[in-house]
Amino acid sequence: MNKLTCNCVSGIDGVSATDLGRLFPEPSVTGPLLSLLLESGIDGFNLASIVVSKDDAPVLLLPLFETRFDLSAYVEGWLKRLLKVSGRLIPSLFHPRVLSVGLLVGEWSEIGIDPHIDAGTLEAACKMAFAALQSLAVELGSDIVGLYNFNLFSKLPGEVFNKFNRVQYRASARLRIDFNSVEEYLGRLSRGARKDLHRKMRVAPQVRVIRSREISPYLDRIYKLYLETVTRGPMALGALNRLFFEKICERVPGAEYTLYFVQEELVAFNLLVVRQDAMVDKFFCMDYVLGRKYNLYVLSWLENVRTCLERKIPLYYAGQGTEKTKAHLGATFIPSFILFKHRRPVFDRLLIWPHAMTGKFLSHLGFWPTVSPAEQNGDS
């Protein structure tokens, strides 16, 4: 029997680009994204991996991040002051140290698995990796161990669901490009949606659009727009560093920018990964005032639909958030979830019971995204 070994490593130390490509095979871009994220870093997060090897070759990889999650960062006013005090009194609940499996920049998280290993080896490797995860959590003094932003495509072993609590997270929007023109696409929408889009498209001649993989002249502005968007977002876990946006087109196959100008000023950008099987929307960031004035989100959506049609791309993955708008534009949704367990089981019960009431309460306070009916129904 071949011997398995397991190591917790900083970043992805000892895992080559070839190994990453084998563990996260195409069409996944998790390998290069993970490598770039480790190079560029994200403030407030420690990044690591658990790697299981067979005969010294990695066969399973759990990407990890470790951070302090401060609930008070997501609210203002009296509630912020209350949670600051609560965080000092009960830090493990209101300011917990979190150790999580997952990728902070992917469309969804996945674990790396060698596609050639047999089922028995995979089962043994998963048991070893998740035992190491629990040991690492004890060593670090983690309050919560989690699996962040997974879905039905994430290749999680079934036994994991028996060991962690599960809550619904923001769904990923998907639009099937099974039409032949923008006009045909618009014809499938509701009468109200068509009327709304035609009205918003009137400003399109005032917006100049450039697609590019070379963004050096615009990098400062791109990063400024990104930081402004993160500041406005209620669920941002942290801010990526500038190097991520500078290097992504070099490091991630298919990455490209669509830039939107009004009167020669860059007012929005869309960072995409464009492959023959799918277009994946990573970030859309805009000047809030001008973006709303010129309907740039809608214009960017239509631009992406046109690009898919031109390149005969069958799927447009439009990311998480703004579910109501995306449903209005014809998208369906892939449900996502977070798995977690607190080191004190009583807090597990507090966080998940009753789930519906907890979710509504956290959504009302701005901690948790509201789930739309379309998101609940999903599409697979």
Short mmCIF file of C-alpha atoms in Angstrom, two decimals:
data_model
loop_
_atom_site.label_atom_id
_atom_site.label_comp_id
_atom_site.label_asym_id
_atom_site.label_seq_id
_atom_site.Cartn_x
_atom_site.Cartn_y
_atom_site.Cartn_z
CA MET A 1 0.00 0.00 0.00
CA ASN A 2 1.36 3.41 -0.97
CA LYS A 3 2.08 5.65 1.97
CA LEU A 4 0.25 8.96 2.37
CA THR A 5 1.82 11.92 4.14
CA CYS A 6 0.18 15.16 5.24
CA ASN A 7 1.74 18.58 5.80
CA CYS A 8 0.47 22.02 6.74
CA VAL A 9 2.51 24.52 4.73
CA SER A 10 2.74 28.28 4.41
CA GLY A 11 1.10 29.32 1.16
CA ILE A 12 1.60 26.45 -1.25
CA ASP A 13 5.23 25.75 -0.38
CA GLY A 14 6.49 22.64 -2.12
CA VAL A 15 3.60 22.50 -4.59
CA SER A 16 4.78 23.27 -8.12
CA ALA A 17 2.78 24.91 -10.89
CA THR A 18 2.58 21.50 -12.54
CA ASP A 19 1.16 20.00 -9.35
CA LEU A 20 -1.41 22.81 -9.11
CA GLY A 21 -2.47 22.19 -12.70
CA ARG A 22 -2.99 18.52 -11.93
CA LEU A 23 -4.91 19.15 -8.70
CA PHE A 24 -7.09 21.88 -10.25
CA PRO A 25 -7.38 20.76 -13.89
CA GLU A 26 -8.89 22.92 -16.63
CA PRO A 27 -11.33 24.53 -16.97
CA SER A 28 -10.69 25.48 -13.32
CA VAL A 29 -8.52 28.58 -12.80
CA THR A 30 -8.20 28.03 -9.05
CA GLY A 31 -4.55 27.01 -9.35
CA PRO A 32 -3.25 30.22 -10.96
CA LEU A 33 -5.64 32.37 -8.89
CA LEU A 34 -4.38 30.78 -5.68
CA SER A 35 -0.77 31.27 -6.74
CA LEU A 36 -1.38 34.94 -7.59
CA LEU A 37 -3.28 35.58 -4.37
CA LEU A 38 -0.40 34.17 -2.35
CA GLU A 39 2.05 36.39 -4.22
CA SER A 40 -0.02 39.57 -3.89
CA GLY A 41 -1.46 38.93 -0.42
CA ILE A 42 -4.57 40.26 1.26
CA ASP A 43 -4.32 42.41 4.37
CA GLY A 44 -5.45 40.77 7.58
CA PHE A 45 -5.32 37.21 6.23
CA ASN A 46 -2.77 34.45 6.67
CA LEU A 47 -2.80 32.02 3.74
CA ALA A 48 -1.72 28.39 3.99
CA SER A 49 -2.48 24.90 2.68
CA ILE A 50 -2.89 21.36 3.87
CA VAL A 51 -1.25 19.03 1.36
CA VAL A 52 -1.60 15.24 1.28
CA SER A 53 1.00 13.46 -0.83
CA LYS A 54 1.35 9.95 -2.15
CA ASP A 55 4.88 8.83 -2.97
CA ASP A 56 5.93 12.50 -2.54
CA ALA A 57 3.45 13.73 -5.18
CA PRO A 58 0.56 15.94 -3.95
CA VAL A 59 -2.82 14.25 -4.42
CA LEU A 60 -5.05 16.51 -2.28
CA LEU A 61 -4.81 20.20 -1.36
CA LEU A 62 -6.97 22.26 0.98
CA PRO A 63 -6.39 26.00 0.45
CA LEU A 64 -6.69 27.77 3.82
CA PHE A 65 -7.09 31.27 5.16
CA GLU A 66 -6.94 32.40 8.76
CA THR A 67 -8.20 35.74 10.06
CA ARG A 68 -10.05 37.59 12.79
CA PHE A 69 -13.66 38.24 11.76
CA ASP A 70 -14.89 41.48 13.34
CA LEU A 71 -18.68 41.73 13.09
CA SER A 72 -18.56 45.41 14.09
CA ALA A 73 -16.85 46.23 10.80
CA TYR A 74 -20.11 45.62 8.93
CA VAL A 75 -22.36 48.08 10.76
CA GLU A 76 -22.39 51.71 11.87
CA GLY A 77 -23.65 53.84 14.74
CA TRP A 78 -24.88 52.44 18.03
CA LEU A 79 -24.75 48.85 16.79
CA LYS A 80 -21.04 49.18 15.97
CA ARG A 81 -20.36 50.47 19.49
CA LEU A 82 -22.43 47.65 20.98
CA LEU A 83 -20.59 44.99 19.01
CA LYS A 84 -17.21 46.51 19.87
CA VAL A 85 -18.06 46.07 23.55
CA SER A 86 -19.54 42.60 22.93
CA GLY A 87 -16.38 41.63 21.05
CA ARG A 88 -14.30 42.40 24.11
CA LEU A 89 -16.65 40.49 26.40
CA ILE A 90 -17.28 37.46 24.15
CA PRO A 91 -14.55 37.60 21.47
CA SER A 92 -15.07 34.01 20.35
CA LEU A 93 -18.59 34.94 19.14
CA PHE A 94 -18.35 38.59 18.06
CA HIS A 95 -14.67 38.78 17.08
CA PRO A 96 -13.78 35.15 16.39
CA ARG A 97 -10.54 33.75 15.07
CA VAL A 98 -11.54 31.85 11.92
CA LEU A 99 -9.66 29.08 10.13
CA SER A 100 -11.34 28.21 6.85
CA VAL A 101 -10.89 26.10 3.77
CA GLY A 102 -11.60 28.12 0.66
CA LEU A 103 -10.46 30.67 -1.86
CA LEU A 104 -11.16 34.35 -1.28
CA VAL A 105 -11.20 35.37 -4.97
CA GLY A 106 -12.78 32.47 -6.82
CA GLU A 107 -16.26 32.24 -8.31
CA TRP A 108 -16.62 29.47 -5.77
CA SER A 109 -14.17 27.49 -3.65
CA GLU A 110 -12.91 24.02 -4.45
CA ILE A 111 -10.36 21.62 -3.05
CA GLY A 112 -7.56 20.27 -5.20
CA ILE A 113 -7.82 16.57 -6.06
CA ASP A 114 -5.59 14.51 -8.33
CA PRO A 115 -8.12 13.17 -10.87
CA HIS A 116 -6.15 9.92 -11.26
CA ILE A 117 -6.23 8.67 -7.66
CA ASP A 118 -8.58 5.84 -6.77
CA ALA A 119 -11.58 6.21 -4.49
CA GLY A 120 -9.93 4.47 -1.55
CA THR A 121 -6.88 6.70 -1.67
CA LEU A 122 -9.08 9.79 -1.96
CA GLU A 123 -11.13 8.76 1.08
CA ALA A 124 -7.98 8.17 3.15
CA ALA A 125 -6.45 11.47 1.98
CA CYS A 126 -9.60 13.42 2.89
CA LYS A 127 -9.72 11.90 6.37
CA MET A 128 -6.06 12.76 6.90
CA ALA A 129 -6.48 16.34 5.60
CA PHE A 130 -9.53 17.19 7.69
CA ALA A 131 -7.96 15.66 10.80
CA ALA A 132 -4.96 17.94 10.16
CA LEU A 133 -7.35 20.89 9.76
CA GLN A 134 -8.83 20.23 13.19
CA SER A 135 -5.37 19.84 14.75
CA LEU A 136 -4.25 23.12 13.17
CA ALA A 137 -7.35 24.87 14.53
CA VAL A 138 -6.49 23.69 18.05
CA GLU A 139 -2.87 24.79 17.60
CA LEU A 140 -3.91 28.27 16.40
CA GLY A 141 -6.66 28.67 18.99
CA SER A 142 -9.30 29.10 16.28
CA ASP A 143 -12.85 29.78 17.44
CA ILE A 144 -14.47 28.69 14.18
CA VAL A 145 -13.40 26.13 11.60
CA GLY A 146 -15.16 26.58 8.27
CA LEU A 147 -15.44 25.85 4.59
CA TYR A 148 -16.18 29.08 2.76
CA ASN A 149 -18.27 29.58 -0.40
CA PHE A 150 -18.69 26.04 -1.70
CA ASN A 151 -21.37 24.65 -4.00
CA LEU A 152 -22.31 21.54 -5.97
CA PHE A 153 -19.23 21.92 -8.21
CA SER A 154 -16.76 22.02 -5.33
CA LYS A 155 -15.93 18.29 -5.02
CA LEU A 156 -16.28 18.10 -1.25
CA PRO A 157 -16.28 14.60 0.30
CA GLY A 158 -19.72 13.63 1.52
CA GLU A 159 -18.66 12.90 5.11
CA VAL A 160 -17.72 16.55 5.61
CA PHE A 161 -21.41 17.46 5.66
CA ASN A 162 -21.93 15.22 8.68
CA LYS A 163 -19.25 17.01 10.70
CA PHE A 164 -20.07 20.67 10.03
CA ASN A 165 -23.13 22.90 10.29
CA ARG A 166 -24.38 24.29 7.00
CA VAL A 167 -25.84 27.70 6.20
CA GLN A 168 -26.77 29.18 2.87
CA TYR A 169 -24.49 31.81 1.35
CA ARG A 170 -24.77 34.11 -1.66
CA ALA A 171 -25.66 32.28 -4.85
CA SER A 172 -23.70 32.60 -8.10
CA ALA A 173 -25.61 33.94 -11.10
CA ARG A 174 -25.46 32.14 -14.45
CA LEU A 175 -26.81 33.06 -17.86
CA ARG A 176 -26.98 30.43 -20.58
CA ILE A 177 -26.07 31.90 -23.98
CA ASP A 178 -28.52 29.75 -25.95
CA PHE A 179 -29.67 32.58 -28.23
CA ASN A 180 -28.14 33.97 -31.42
CA SER A 181 -28.31 37.73 -30.93
CA VAL A 182 -28.80 40.45 -28.33
CA GLU A 183 -32.23 41.12 -29.84
CA GLU A 184 -33.24 37.48 -29.29
CA TYR A 185 -31.93 37.68 -25.71
CA LEU A 186 -33.94 40.82 -25.01
CA GLY A 187 -37.01 39.18 -26.53
CA ARG A 188 -36.90 36.47 -23.86
CA LEU A 189 -37.09 38.93 -21.00
CA SER A 190 -40.29 40.25 -19.51
CA ARG A 191 -41.95 43.24 -21.14
CA GLY A 192 -40.98 45.42 -18.17
CA ALA A 193 -37.35 44.29 -18.32
CA ARG A 194 -37.14 44.97 -22.07
CA LYS A 195 -38.56 48.44 -21.62
CA ASP A 196 -36.16 49.16 -18.78
CA LEU A 197 -33.11 47.96 -20.74
CA HIS A 198 -34.03 49.88 -23.89
CA ARG A 199 -34.33 53.03 -21.79
CA LYS A 200 -31.00 52.47 -20.08
CA MET A 201 -29.24 51.68 -23.37
CA ARG A 202 -29.89 55.19 -24.71
CA VAL A 203 -26.76 56.51 -22.98
CA ALA A 204 -24.54 53.85 -24.61
CA PRO A 205 -23.20 56.23 -27.34
CA GLN A 206 -21.74 58.43 -24.56
CA VAL A 207 -19.70 55.54 -23.13
CA ARG A 208 -16.49 54.33 -24.74
CA VAL A 209 -15.59 50.67 -24.19
CA ILE A 210 -12.12 49.13 -24.46
CA ARG A 211 -11.20 45.47 -23.94
CA SER A 212 -7.59 45.01 -22.92
CA ARG A 213 -5.09 42.79 -21.14
CA GLU A 214 -2.63 45.69 -20.83
CA ILE A 215 -3.87 48.09 -18.16
CA SER A 216 -0.67 49.75 -16.92
CA PRO A 217 -1.81 53.30 -17.82
CA TYR A 218 -5.05 52.79 -15.89
CA LEU A 219 -3.88 50.71 -12.94
CA ASP A 220 -4.03 53.49 -10.34
CA ARG A 221 -7.56 54.37 -11.32
CA ILE A 222 -8.61 50.71 -11.46
CA TYR A 223 -7.35 50.10 -7.95
CA LYS A 224 -9.04 53.25 -6.66
CA LEU A 225 -12.38 52.14 -8.14
CA TYR A 226 -11.90 48.69 -6.60
CA LEU A 227 -11.21 50.08 -3.11
CA GLU A 228 -14.24 52.37 -3.32
CA THR A 229 -16.42 49.42 -4.31
CA VAL A 230 -15.08 47.28 -1.46
CA THR A 231 -15.85 50.08 0.99
CA ARG A 232 -19.46 50.19 -0.22
CA GLY A 233 -19.90 46.41 -0.14
CA PRO A 234 -21.59 44.98 2.97
CA MET A 235 -19.94 41.55 2.80
CA ALA A 236 -16.34 42.23 1.71
CA LEU A 237 -13.96 40.00 3.67
CA GLY A 238 -10.90 42.10 2.89
CA ALA A 239 -9.20 44.18 0.23
CA LEU A 240 -6.85 42.66 -2.34
CA ASN A 241 -3.55 44.40 -2.92
CA ARG A 242 -2.73 46.36 -6.06
CA LEU A 243 -0.36 43.67 -7.33
CA PHE A 244 -3.28 41.29 -7.86
CA PHE A 245 -4.85 43.57 -10.48
CA GLU A 246 -1.49 44.35 -12.04
CA LYS A 247 -0.49 40.71 -12.56
CA ILE A 248 -3.74 38.83 -13.15
CA CYS A 249 -3.65 39.04 -16.94
CA GLU A 250 -0.13 37.60 -16.92
CA ARG A 251 -0.85 34.84 -14.44
CA VAL A 252 -4.42 33.68 -15.09
CA PRO A 253 -5.23 32.30 -18.56
CA GLY A 254 -8.08 34.20 -20.19
CA ALA A 255 -8.07 37.13 -17.75
CA GLU A 256 -8.88 40.46 -19.39
CA TYR A 257 -10.35 43.85 -18.53
CA THR A 258 -13.24 45.73 -20.07
CA LEU A 259 -12.81 49.46 -19.42
CA TYR A 260 -15.65 52.00 -19.52
CA PHE A 261 -14.90 55.68 -20.21
CA VAL A 262 -17.13 58.74 -20.02
CA GLN A 263 -15.61 61.94 -21.45
CA GLU A 264 -12.19 60.24 -21.45
CA GLU A 265 -12.41 59.41 -17.74
CA LEU A 266 -12.25 55.77 -16.67
CA VAL A 267 -15.41 55.38 -14.60
CA ALA A 268 -15.77 51.59 -14.42
CA PHE A 269 -13.96 48.36 -15.13
CA ASN A 270 -14.96 44.72 -15.41
CA LEU A 271 -12.36 42.04 -14.70
CA LEU A 272 -13.24 38.84 -16.52
CA VAL A 273 -11.82 35.40 -17.18
CA VAL A 274 -12.84 34.53 -20.73
CA ARG A 275 -12.53 30.91 -21.83
CA GLN A 276 -14.16 28.99 -24.64
CA ASP A 277 -16.37 27.06 -22.21
CA ALA A 278 -17.48 30.06 -20.12
CA MET A 279 -17.00 33.73 -19.28
CA VAL A 280 -16.50 34.36 -15.56
CA ASP A 281 -17.10 37.80 -14.08
CA LYS A 282 -14.61 38.40 -11.24
CA PHE A 283 -15.10 42.10 -10.41
CA PHE A 284 -17.24 44.96 -11.64
CA CYS A 285 -16.22 48.24 -10.00
CA MET A 286 -17.43 51.74 -10.84
CA ASP A 287 -17.63 55.34 -9.76
CA TYR A 288 -20.92 55.20 -7.88
CA VAL A 289 -22.40 58.51 -9.08
CA LEU A 290 -21.32 58.33 -12.73
CA GLY A 291 -21.91 54.60 -12.90
CA ARG A 292 -25.54 55.05 -11.93
CA LYS A 293 -25.99 58.06 -14.20
CA TYR A 294 -24.76 56.16 -17.25
CA ASN A 295 -26.29 52.78 -16.30
CA LEU A 296 -22.88 51.16 -16.48
CA TYR A 297 -23.85 47.91 -14.78
CA VAL A 298 -26.51 47.21 -17.40
CA LEU A 299 -24.22 48.32 -20.23
CA SER A 300 -21.47 46.03 -18.93
CA TRP A 301 -23.90 43.11 -18.75
CA LEU A 302 -24.95 43.63 -22.36
CA GLU A 303 -21.31 44.03 -23.41
CA ASN A 304 -20.53 40.68 -21.81
CA VAL A 305 -23.49 39.05 -23.56
CA ARG A 306 -22.20 40.44 -26.89
CA THR A 307 -18.72 39.09 -26.18
CA CYS A 308 -20.14 35.64 -25.45
CA LEU A 309 -22.08 35.73 -28.70
CA GLU A 310 -19.05 36.90 -30.73
CA ARG A 311 -16.79 34.20 -29.28
CA LYS A 312 -19.50 31.49 -29.17
CA ILE A 313 -19.17 31.09 -25.40
CA PRO A 314 -22.13 29.09 -24.02
CA LEU A 315 -22.17 30.28 -20.37
CA TYR A 316 -21.79 33.59 -18.58
CA TYR A 317 -21.10 33.27 -14.85
CA ALA A 318 -22.00 36.67 -13.43
CA GLY A 319 -20.81 36.34 -9.84
CA GLN A 320 -22.49 36.81 -6.48
CA GLY A 321 -24.59 39.66 -5.13
CA THR A 322 -27.27 41.92 -6.69
CA GLU A 323 -29.50 38.88 -7.12
CA LYS A 324 -32.64 40.92 -7.86
CA THR A 325 -30.98 42.79 -10.72
CA LYS A 326 -29.46 39.64 -12.21
CA ALA A 327 -32.76 37.78 -12.05
CA HIS A 328 -34.33 40.79 -13.82
CA LEU A 329 -31.71 40.28 -16.54
CA GLY A 330 -32.59 36.62 -16.99
CA ALA A 331 -30.00 34.89 -14.82
CA THR A 332 -30.58 31.74 -12.81
CA PHE A 333 -28.69 30.90 -9.64
CA ILE A 334 -26.35 28.23 -8.27
CA PRO A 335 -26.79 28.01 -4.48
CA SER A 336 -23.65 28.33 -2.35
CA PHE A 337 -23.09 27.51 1.29
CA ILE A 338 -20.73 27.82 4.21
CA LEU A 339 -19.93 24.90 6.48
CA PHE A 340 -18.71 25.67 9.98
CA LYS A 341 -18.36 24.53 13.55
CA HIS A 342 -17.50 26.54 16.64
CA ARG A 343 -15.11 25.15 19.23
CA ARG A 344 -17.94 25.69 21.73
CA PRO A 345 -20.94 23.66 20.51
CA VAL A 346 -23.39 25.94 22.35
CA PHE A 347 -22.47 28.73 19.90
CA ASP A 348 -23.17 26.38 16.99
CA ARG A 349 -26.73 26.04 18.21
CA LEU A 350 -27.00 29.80 18.65
CA LEU A 351 -25.81 30.44 15.12
CA ILE A 352 -27.97 27.91 13.31
CA TRP A 353 -31.20 27.73 15.36
CA PRO A 354 -33.63 28.73 14.16
CA HIS A 355 -31.86 29.24 10.83
CA ALA A 356 -34.59 31.27 9.12
CA MET A 357 -34.90 33.68 12.03
CA THR A 358 -31.12 34.02 12.36
CA GLY A 359 -30.73 34.68 8.65
CA LYS A 360 -33.43 37.35 8.61
CA PHE A 361 -32.01 39.01 11.70
CA LEU A 362 -28.45 39.06 10.34
CA SER A 363 -29.68 40.28 6.94
CA HIS A 364 -31.60 43.10 8.61
CA LEU A 365 -28.46 44.15 10.47
CA GLY A 366 -26.37 43.94 7.30
CA PHE A 367 -24.25 40.93 8.30
CA TRP A 368 -25.77 38.39 5.94
CA PRO A 369 -27.09 38.65 2.39
CA THR A 370 -30.79 38.26 1.80
CA VAL A 371 -31.60 35.18 -0.29
CA SER A 372 -33.95 35.76 -3.18
CA PRO A 373 -36.58 33.23 -4.28
CA ALA A 374 -34.69 32.71 -7.55
CA GLU A 375 -31.55 31.96 -5.54
CA GLN A 376 -33.37 29.46 -3.37
CA ASN A 377 -34.68 27.60 -6.41
CA GLY A 378 -31.21 27.39 -7.97
CA ASP A 379 -30.28 26.00 -11.38
CA SER A 380 -27.93 23.11 -11.99
#
